[in-house]
mmCIF file of C-alpha atoms and ligand atoms in Angstrom:
data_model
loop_
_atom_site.group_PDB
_atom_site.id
_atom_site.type_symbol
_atom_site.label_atom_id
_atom_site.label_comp_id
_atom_site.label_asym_id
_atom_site.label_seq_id
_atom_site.Cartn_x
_atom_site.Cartn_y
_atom_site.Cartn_z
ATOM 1 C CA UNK O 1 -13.385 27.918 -9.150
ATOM 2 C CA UNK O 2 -11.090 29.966 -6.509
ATOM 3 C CA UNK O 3 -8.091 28.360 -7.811
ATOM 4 C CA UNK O 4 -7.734 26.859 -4.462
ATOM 5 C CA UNK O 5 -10.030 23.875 -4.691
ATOM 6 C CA UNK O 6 -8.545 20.722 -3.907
ATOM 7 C CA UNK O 7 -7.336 17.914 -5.991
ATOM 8 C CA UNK O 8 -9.878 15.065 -5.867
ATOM 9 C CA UNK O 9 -8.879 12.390 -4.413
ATOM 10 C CA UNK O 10 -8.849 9.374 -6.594
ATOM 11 C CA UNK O 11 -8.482 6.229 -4.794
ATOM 12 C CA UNK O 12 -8.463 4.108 -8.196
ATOM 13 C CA UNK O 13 -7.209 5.326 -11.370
ATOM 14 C CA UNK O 14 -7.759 3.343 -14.516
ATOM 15 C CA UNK O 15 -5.353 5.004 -16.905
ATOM 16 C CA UNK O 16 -2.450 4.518 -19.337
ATOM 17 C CA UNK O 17 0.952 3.967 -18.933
ATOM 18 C CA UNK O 18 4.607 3.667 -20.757
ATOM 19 C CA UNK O 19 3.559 2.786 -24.536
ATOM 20 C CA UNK O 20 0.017 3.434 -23.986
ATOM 21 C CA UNK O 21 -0.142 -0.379 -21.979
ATOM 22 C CA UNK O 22 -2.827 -0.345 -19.012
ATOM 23 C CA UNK O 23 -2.317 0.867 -15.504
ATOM 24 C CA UNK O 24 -4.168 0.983 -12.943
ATOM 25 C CA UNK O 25 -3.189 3.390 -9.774
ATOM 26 C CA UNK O 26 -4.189 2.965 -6.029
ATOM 27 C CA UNK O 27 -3.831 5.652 -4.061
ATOM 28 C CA UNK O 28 -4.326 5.989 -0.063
ATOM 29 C CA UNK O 29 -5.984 9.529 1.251
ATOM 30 C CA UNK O 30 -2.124 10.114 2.840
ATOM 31 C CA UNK O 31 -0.374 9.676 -0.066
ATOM 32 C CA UNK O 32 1.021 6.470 -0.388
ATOM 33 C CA UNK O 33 0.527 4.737 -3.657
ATOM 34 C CA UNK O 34 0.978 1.684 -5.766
ATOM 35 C CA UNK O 35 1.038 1.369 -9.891
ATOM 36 C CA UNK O 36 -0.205 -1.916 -11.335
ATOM 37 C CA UNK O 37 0.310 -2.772 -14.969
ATOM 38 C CA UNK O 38 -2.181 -4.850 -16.485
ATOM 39 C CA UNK O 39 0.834 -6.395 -18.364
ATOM 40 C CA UNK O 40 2.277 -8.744 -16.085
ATOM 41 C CA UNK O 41 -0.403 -7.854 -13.377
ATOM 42 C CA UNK O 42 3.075 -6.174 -12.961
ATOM 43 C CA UNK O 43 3.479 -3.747 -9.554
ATOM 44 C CA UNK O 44 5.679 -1.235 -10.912
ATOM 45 C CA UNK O 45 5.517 1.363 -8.287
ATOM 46 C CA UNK O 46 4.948 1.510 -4.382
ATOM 47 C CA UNK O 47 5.196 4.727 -3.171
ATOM 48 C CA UNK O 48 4.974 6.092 0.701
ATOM 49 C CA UNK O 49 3.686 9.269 2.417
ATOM 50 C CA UNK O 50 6.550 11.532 1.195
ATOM 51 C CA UNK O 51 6.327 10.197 -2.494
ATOM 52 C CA UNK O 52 9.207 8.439 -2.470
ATOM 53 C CA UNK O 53 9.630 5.093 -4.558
ATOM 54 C CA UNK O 54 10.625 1.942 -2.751
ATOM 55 C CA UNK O 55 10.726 -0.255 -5.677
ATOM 56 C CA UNK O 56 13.566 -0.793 -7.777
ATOM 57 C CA UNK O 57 12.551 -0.602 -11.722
ATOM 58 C CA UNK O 58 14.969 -0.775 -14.371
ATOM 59 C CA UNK O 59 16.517 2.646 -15.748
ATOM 60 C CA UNK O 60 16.565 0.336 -19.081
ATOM 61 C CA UNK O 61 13.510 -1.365 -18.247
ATOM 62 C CA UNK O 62 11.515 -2.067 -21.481
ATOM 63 C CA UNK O 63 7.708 -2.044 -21.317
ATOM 64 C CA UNK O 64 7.028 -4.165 -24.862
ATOM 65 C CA UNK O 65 5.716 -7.306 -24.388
ATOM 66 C CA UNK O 66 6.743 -9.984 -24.595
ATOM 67 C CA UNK O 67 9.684 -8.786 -22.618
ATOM 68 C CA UNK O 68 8.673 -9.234 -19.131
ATOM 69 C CA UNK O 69 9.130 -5.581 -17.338
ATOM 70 C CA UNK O 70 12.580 -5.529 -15.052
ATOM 71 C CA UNK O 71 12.074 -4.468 -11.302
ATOM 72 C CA UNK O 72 8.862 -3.798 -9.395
ATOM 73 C CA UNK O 73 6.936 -7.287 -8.741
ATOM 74 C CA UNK O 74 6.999 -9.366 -11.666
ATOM 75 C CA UNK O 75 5.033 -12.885 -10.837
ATOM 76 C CA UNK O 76 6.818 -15.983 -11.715
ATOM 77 C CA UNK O 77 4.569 -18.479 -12.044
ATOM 78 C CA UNK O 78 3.402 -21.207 -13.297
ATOM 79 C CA UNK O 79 7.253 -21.814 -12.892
ATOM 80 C CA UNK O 80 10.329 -20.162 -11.254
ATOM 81 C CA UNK O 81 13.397 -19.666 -13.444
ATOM 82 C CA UNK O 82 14.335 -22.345 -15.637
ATOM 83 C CA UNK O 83 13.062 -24.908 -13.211
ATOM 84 C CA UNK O 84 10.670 -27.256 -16.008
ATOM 85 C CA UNK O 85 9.718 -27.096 -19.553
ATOM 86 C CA UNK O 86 8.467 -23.224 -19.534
ATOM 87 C CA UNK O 87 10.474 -19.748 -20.804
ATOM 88 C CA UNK O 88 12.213 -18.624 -17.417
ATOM 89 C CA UNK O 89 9.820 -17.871 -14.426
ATOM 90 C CA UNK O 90 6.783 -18.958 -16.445
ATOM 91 C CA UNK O 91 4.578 -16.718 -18.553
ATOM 92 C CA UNK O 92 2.220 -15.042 -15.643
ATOM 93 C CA UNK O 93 4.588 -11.674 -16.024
ATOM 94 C CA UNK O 94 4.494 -11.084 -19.845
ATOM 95 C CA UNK O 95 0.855 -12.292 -20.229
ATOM 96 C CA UNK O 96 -1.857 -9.230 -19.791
ATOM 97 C CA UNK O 97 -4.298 -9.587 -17.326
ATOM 98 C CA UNK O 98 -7.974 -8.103 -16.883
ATOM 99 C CA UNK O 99 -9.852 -6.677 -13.910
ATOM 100 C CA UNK O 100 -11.823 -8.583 -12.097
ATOM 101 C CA UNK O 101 -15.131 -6.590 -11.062
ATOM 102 C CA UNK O 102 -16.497 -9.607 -9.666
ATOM 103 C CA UNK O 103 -14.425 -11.853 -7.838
ATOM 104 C CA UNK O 104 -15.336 -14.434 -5.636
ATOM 105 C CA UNK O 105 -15.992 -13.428 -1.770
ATOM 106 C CA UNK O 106 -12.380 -12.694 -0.047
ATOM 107 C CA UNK O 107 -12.234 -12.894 3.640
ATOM 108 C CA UNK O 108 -11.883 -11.232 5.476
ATOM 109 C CA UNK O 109 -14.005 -8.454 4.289
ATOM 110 C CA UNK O 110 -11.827 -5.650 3.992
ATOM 111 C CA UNK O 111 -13.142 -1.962 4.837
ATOM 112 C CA UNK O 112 -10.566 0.919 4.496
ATOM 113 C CA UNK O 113 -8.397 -0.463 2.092
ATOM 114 C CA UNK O 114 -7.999 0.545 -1.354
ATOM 115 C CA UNK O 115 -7.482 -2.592 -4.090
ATOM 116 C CA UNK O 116 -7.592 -3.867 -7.095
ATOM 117 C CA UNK O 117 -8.717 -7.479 -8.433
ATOM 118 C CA UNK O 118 -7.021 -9.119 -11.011
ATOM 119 C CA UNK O 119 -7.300 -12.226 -13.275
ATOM 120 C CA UNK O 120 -5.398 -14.523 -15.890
ATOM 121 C CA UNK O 121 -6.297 -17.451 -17.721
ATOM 122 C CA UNK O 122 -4.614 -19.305 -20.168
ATOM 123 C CA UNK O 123 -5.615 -18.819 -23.940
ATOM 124 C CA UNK O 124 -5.668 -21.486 -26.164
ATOM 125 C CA UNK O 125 -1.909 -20.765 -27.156
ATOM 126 C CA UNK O 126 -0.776 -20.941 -23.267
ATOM 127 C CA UNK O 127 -2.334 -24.271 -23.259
ATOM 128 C CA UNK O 128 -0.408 -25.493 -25.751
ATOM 129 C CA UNK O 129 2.630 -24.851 -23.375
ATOM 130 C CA UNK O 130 1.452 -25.413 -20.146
ATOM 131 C CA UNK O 131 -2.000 -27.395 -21.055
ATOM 132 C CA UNK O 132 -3.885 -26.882 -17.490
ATOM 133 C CA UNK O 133 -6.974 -24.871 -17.169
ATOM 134 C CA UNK O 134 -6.397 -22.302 -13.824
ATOM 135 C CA UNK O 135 -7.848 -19.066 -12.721
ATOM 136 C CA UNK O 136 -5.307 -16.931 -10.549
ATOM 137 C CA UNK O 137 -6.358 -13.904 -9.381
ATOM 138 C CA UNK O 138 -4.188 -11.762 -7.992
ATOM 139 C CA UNK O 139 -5.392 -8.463 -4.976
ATOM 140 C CA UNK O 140 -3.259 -5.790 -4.810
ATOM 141 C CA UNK O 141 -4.185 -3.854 -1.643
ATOM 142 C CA UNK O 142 -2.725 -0.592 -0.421
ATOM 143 C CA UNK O 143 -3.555 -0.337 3.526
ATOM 144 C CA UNK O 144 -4.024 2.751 5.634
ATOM 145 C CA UNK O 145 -0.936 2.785 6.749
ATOM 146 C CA UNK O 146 1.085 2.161 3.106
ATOM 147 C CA UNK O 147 1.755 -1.492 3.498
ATOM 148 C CA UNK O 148 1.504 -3.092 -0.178
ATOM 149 C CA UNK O 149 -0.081 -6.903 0.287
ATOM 150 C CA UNK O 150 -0.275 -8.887 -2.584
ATOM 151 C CA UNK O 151 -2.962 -11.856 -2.456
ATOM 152 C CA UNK O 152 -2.556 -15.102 -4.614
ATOM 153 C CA UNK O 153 -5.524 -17.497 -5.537
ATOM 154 C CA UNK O 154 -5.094 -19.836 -7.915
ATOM 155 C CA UNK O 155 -7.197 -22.385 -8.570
ATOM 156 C CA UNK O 156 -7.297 -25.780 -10.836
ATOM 157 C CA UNK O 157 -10.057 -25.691 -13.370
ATOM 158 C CA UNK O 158 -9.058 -28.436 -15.354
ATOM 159 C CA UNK O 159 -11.815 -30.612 -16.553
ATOM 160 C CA UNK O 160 -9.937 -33.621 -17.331
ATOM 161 C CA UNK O 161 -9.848 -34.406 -13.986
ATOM 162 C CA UNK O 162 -6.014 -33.480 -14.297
ATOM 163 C CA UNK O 163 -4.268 -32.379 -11.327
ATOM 164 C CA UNK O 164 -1.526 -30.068 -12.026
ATOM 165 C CA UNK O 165 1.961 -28.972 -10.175
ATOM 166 C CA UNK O 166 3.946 -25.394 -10.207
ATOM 167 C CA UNK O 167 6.401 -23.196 -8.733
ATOM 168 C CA UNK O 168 5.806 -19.510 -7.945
ATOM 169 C CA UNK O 169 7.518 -16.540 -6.390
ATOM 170 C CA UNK O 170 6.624 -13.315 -5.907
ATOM 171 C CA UNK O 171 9.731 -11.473 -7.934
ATOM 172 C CA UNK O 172 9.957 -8.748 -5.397
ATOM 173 C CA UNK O 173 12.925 -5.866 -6.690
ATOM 174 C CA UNK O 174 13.104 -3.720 -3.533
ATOM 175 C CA UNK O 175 15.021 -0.038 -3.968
ATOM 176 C CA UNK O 176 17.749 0.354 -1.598
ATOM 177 C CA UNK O 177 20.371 3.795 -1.481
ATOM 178 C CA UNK O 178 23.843 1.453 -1.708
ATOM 179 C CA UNK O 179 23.623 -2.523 -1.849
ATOM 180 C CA UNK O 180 26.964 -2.582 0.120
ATOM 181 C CA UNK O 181 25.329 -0.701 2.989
ATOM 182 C CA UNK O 182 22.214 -3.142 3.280
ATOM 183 C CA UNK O 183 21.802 -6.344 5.543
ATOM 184 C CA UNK O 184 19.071 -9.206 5.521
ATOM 185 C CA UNK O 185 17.447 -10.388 8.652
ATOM 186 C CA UNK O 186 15.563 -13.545 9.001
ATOM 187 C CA UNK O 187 17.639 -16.298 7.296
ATOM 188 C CA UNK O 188 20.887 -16.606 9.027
ATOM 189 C CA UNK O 189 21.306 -20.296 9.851
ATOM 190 C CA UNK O 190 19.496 -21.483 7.577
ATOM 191 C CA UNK O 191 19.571 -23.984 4.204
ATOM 192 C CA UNK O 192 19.847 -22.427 0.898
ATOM 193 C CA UNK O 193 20.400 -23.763 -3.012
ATOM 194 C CA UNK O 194 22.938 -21.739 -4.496
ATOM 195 C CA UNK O 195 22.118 -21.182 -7.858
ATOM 196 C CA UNK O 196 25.579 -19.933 -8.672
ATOM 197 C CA UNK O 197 26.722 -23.350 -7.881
ATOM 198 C CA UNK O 198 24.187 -25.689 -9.355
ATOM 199 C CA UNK O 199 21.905 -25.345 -6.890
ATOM 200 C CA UNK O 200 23.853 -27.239 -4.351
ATOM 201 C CA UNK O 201 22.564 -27.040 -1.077
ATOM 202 C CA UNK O 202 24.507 -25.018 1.530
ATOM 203 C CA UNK O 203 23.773 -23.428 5.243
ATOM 204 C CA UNK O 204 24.108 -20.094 5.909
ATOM 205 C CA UNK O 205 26.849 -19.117 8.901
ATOM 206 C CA UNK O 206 27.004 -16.983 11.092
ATOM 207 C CA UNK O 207 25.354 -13.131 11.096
ATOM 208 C CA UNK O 208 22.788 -11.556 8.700
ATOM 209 C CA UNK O 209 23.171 -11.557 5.255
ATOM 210 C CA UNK O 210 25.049 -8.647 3.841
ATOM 211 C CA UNK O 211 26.156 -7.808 0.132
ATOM 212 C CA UNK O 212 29.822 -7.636 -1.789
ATOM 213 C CA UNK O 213 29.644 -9.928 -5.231
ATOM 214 C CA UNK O 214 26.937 -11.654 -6.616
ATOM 215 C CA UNK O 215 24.109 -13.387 -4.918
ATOM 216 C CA UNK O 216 21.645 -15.893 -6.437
ATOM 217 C CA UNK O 217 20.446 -17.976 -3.290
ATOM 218 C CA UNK O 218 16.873 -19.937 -2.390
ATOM 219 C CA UNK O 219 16.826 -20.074 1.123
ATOM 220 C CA UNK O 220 14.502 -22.968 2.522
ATOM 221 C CA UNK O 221 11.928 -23.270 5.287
ATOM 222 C CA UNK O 222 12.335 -19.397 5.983
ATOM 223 C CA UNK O 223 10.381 -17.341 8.626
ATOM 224 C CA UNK O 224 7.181 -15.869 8.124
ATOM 225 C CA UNK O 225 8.892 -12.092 8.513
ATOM 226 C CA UNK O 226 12.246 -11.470 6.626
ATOM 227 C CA UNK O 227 13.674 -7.485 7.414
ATOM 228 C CA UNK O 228 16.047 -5.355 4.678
ATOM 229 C CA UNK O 229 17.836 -2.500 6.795
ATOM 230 C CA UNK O 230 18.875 0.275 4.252
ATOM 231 C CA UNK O 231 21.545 1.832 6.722
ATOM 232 C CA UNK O 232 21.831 4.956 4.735
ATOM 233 C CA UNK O 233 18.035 5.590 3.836
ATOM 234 C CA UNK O 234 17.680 4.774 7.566
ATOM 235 C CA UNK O 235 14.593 2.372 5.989
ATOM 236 C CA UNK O 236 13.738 -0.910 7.176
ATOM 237 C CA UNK O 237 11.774 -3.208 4.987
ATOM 238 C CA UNK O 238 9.319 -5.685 6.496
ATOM 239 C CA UNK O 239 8.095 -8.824 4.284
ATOM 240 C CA UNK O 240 5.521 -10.539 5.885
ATOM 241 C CA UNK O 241 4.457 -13.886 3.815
ATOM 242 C CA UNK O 242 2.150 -16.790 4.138
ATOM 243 C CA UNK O 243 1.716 -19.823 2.860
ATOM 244 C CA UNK O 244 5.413 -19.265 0.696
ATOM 245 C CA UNK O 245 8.546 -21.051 2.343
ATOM 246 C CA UNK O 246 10.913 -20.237 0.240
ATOM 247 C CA UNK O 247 12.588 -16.449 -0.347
ATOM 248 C CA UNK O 248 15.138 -15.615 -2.751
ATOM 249 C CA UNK O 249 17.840 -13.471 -2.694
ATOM 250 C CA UNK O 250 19.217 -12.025 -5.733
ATOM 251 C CA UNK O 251 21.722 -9.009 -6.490
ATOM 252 C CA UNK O 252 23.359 -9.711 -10.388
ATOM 253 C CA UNK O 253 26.342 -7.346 -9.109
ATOM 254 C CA UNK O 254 28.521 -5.356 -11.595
ATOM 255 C CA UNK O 255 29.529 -8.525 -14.233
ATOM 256 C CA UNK O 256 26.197 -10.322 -14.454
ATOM 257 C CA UNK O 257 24.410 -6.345 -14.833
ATOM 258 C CA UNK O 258 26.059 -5.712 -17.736
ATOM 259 C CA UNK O 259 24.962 -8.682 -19.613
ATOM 260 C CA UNK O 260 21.196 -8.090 -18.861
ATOM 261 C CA UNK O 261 20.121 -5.501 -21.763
ATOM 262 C CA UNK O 262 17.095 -3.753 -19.720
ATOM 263 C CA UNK O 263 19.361 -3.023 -16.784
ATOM 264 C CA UNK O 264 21.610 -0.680 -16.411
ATOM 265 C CA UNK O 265 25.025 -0.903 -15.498
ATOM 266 C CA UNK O 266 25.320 0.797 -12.215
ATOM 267 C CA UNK O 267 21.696 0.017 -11.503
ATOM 268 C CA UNK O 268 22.846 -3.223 -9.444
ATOM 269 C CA UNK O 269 24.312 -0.741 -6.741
ATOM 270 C CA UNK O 270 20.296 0.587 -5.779
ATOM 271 C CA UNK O 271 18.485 -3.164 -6.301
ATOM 272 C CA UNK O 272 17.812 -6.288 -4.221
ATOM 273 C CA UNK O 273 15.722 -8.903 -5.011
ATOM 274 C CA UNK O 274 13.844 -11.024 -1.924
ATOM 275 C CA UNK O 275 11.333 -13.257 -3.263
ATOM 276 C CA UNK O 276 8.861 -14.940 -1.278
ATOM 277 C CA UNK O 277 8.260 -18.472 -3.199
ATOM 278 C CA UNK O 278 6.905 -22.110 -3.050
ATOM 279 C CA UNK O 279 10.065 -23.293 -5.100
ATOM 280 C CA UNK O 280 11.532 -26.393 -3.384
ATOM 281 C CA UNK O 281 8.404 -28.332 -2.744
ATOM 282 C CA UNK O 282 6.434 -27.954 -6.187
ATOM 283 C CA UNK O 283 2.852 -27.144 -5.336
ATOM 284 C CA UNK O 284 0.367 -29.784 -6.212
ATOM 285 C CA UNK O 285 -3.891 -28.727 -7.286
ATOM 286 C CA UNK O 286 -6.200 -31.241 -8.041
ATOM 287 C CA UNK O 287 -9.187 -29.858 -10.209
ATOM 288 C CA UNK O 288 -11.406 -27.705 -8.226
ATOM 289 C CA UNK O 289 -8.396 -26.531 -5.617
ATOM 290 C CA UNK O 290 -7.527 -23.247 -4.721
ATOM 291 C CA UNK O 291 -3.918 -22.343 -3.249
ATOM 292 C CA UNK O 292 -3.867 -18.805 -1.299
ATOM 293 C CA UNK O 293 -1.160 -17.168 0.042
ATOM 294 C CA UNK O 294 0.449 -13.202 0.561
ATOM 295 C CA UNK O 295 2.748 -11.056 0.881
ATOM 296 C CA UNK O 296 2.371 -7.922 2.436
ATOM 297 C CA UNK O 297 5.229 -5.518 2.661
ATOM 298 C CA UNK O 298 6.179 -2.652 4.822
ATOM 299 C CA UNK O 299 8.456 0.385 4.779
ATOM 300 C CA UNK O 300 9.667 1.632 8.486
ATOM 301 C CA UNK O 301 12.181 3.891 9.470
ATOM 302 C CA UNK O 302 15.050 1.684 11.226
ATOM 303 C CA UNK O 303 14.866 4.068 14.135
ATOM 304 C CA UNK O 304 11.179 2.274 14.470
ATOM 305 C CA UNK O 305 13.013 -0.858 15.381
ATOM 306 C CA UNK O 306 14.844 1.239 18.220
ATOM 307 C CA UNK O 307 18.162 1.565 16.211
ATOM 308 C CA UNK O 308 18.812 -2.069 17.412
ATOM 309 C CA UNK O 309 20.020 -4.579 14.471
ATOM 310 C CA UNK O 310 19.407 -7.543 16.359
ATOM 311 C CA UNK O 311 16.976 -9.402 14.023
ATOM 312 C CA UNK O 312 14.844 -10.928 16.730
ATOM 313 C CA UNK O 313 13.773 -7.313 17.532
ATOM 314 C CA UNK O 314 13.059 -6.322 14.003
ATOM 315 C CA UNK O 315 11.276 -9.389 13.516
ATOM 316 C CA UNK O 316 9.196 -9.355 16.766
ATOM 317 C CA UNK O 317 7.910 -5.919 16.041
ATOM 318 C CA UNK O 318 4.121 -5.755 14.521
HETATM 319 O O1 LIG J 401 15.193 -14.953 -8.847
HETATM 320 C C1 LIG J 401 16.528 -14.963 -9.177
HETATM 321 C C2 LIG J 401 16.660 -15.224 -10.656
HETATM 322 O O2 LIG J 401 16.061 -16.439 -10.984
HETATM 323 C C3 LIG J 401 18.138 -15.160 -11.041
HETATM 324 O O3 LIG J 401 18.674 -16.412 -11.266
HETATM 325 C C4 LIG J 401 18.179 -14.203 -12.197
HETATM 326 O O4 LIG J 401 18.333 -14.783 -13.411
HETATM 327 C C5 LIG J 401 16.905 -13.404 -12.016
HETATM 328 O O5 LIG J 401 15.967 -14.216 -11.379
HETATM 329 C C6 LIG J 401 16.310 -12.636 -13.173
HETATM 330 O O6 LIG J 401 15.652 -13.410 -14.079
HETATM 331 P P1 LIG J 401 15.019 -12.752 -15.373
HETATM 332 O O7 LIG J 401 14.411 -13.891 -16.147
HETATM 333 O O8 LIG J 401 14.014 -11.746 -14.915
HETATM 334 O O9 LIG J 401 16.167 -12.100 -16.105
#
């Protein structure tokens, strides 16, 4: 040894994290990376080039099941919130999930991407709650570039000939510098359940979304690309979905934060939630269906979309 040999480069680490729960780490030959916890099949970190974190977790955020872990990407499913018979969002993000060493061919074949495979299936005390055989298996890919996608297969493998129905969301907690300074692209105009107000259905007027009091909206029948421009990062975010209609928008603001124990009280100020879900039309799998669908998320600097807030050019650009 010189004591100038590199560090290897390690694009999978199995290791350990907070309380000794599984982690796995991806990390891209540029630096990016992305922290999955085997506990939720829970993303709790997404990190770009420079190292810096552009996920929101919790500065209270417990990691003991069963509490579900606050921020990152928790997975709602087989329910969102308290929408059916199920604890809130379902049990996908406080169940622990394995590896999946072997899963079933996903095209497109993918070369120079690093991921992980994982899977969850219900135990005999899961089907006492929710009694439906599935598989889901989740791939959590970190491209060349830094983009995060998150894959979703779930398939039916009842053998009672049962079909069975569910909501789902991707529970994505993105980090942003000052929630006043932020702005939503991508679903001005259109329908959304308020779910301050009983989940009576509104439309959005006028410009994009922007943020001063609480916000707990579904918007409907949304766009395949939905932009968050962090004015004083300078950061656009890019979600890119398919196969999900639905996206949520969520910010608990300074009252509802202080009543939720693993967050803290000022933490509302650097969080905002955009969910990309299946929420309004339940999702229907007789046995031996598979549903599929993504998410894939990007981090750009806003000069990238030529300083320009008009949505239609952040949401035209690749
Ligand atoms: O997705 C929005 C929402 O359903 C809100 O209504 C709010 O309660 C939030 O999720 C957090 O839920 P949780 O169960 O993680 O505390």
């Amino acid at each position: 040894m010189d004591g100038m040999s590199t560090i290897e480069h390690k694009p999978i680490e199995i290791t350990k994290g907070i309380n000794g729960l599984d982690k796995v780490i991806l990390r891209e030959i540029l630096g990016s990376s992305v922290e999955v916890y085997l506990y939720g099949g829970h993303v709790t970190s997404w990190k770009n080039e420079q190292g810096e974190e552009l996920l929101f977790l919790s500065s209270k955020a417990i990691f003991k099941p069963p509490k579900p872990i606050r921020g990152g990407i928790p997975i709602c499913f087989p329910q969102f919130s308290n929408l059916g018979s199920l604890e809130a969002h379902g049990f996908a993000r406080n169940r622990v999930w394995i590896i999946d060493n072997d899963p079933p061919p996903f095209p497109p074949n993918v070369t120079n991407r690093v991921y992980v495979d994982l899977l969850l299936k219900p135990t005999e005390e899961d089907l006492k709650i929710w009694p439906h055989s599935f598989e889901y298996r989740l791939r959590i890919t970190l491209g060349p570039g830094g983009d995060l996608m998150l894959t979703s297969r779930i398939r039916n493998t009842n053998t009672d000939g049962k079909p069975f129905t569910f909501t789902f969301a991707y529970h994505t907690y993105f980090s942003v510098s000052d929630i006043s300074e932020v702005r939503v692209e991508g679903l001005e105009t259109l329908d959304y359940l308020d779910n301050l107000k009983n989940r009576e259905r509104y439309t959005e007027q006028g410009d994009a979304i922007t943020f001063e009091s609480e916000v707990d909206k579904i918007y409907l029948s949304t766009p395949t690309k939905i932009a968050i421009l962090d004015h004083e990062k300078k950061r656009t975010f890019v979600i890119r979905k398919d196969g999900l209609p639905d996206a949520v928008v969520w910010n608990p603001w300074d009252k509802k934060a202080k009543t939720i124990v693993d967050l803290g009280d000022d933490d509302y100020k650097h969080m905002l939630c955009v969910e990309a879900a299946a929420i309004e039309k339940p999702i229907t799998l007789k046995p031996g269906e598979e549903w599929k669908v993504r998410q894939e998320l990007s981090a750009v600097p806003s000069s990238y979309c030529s300083g320009q807030l008009d949505p239609n050019k952040v949401l035209q650009s690749s």
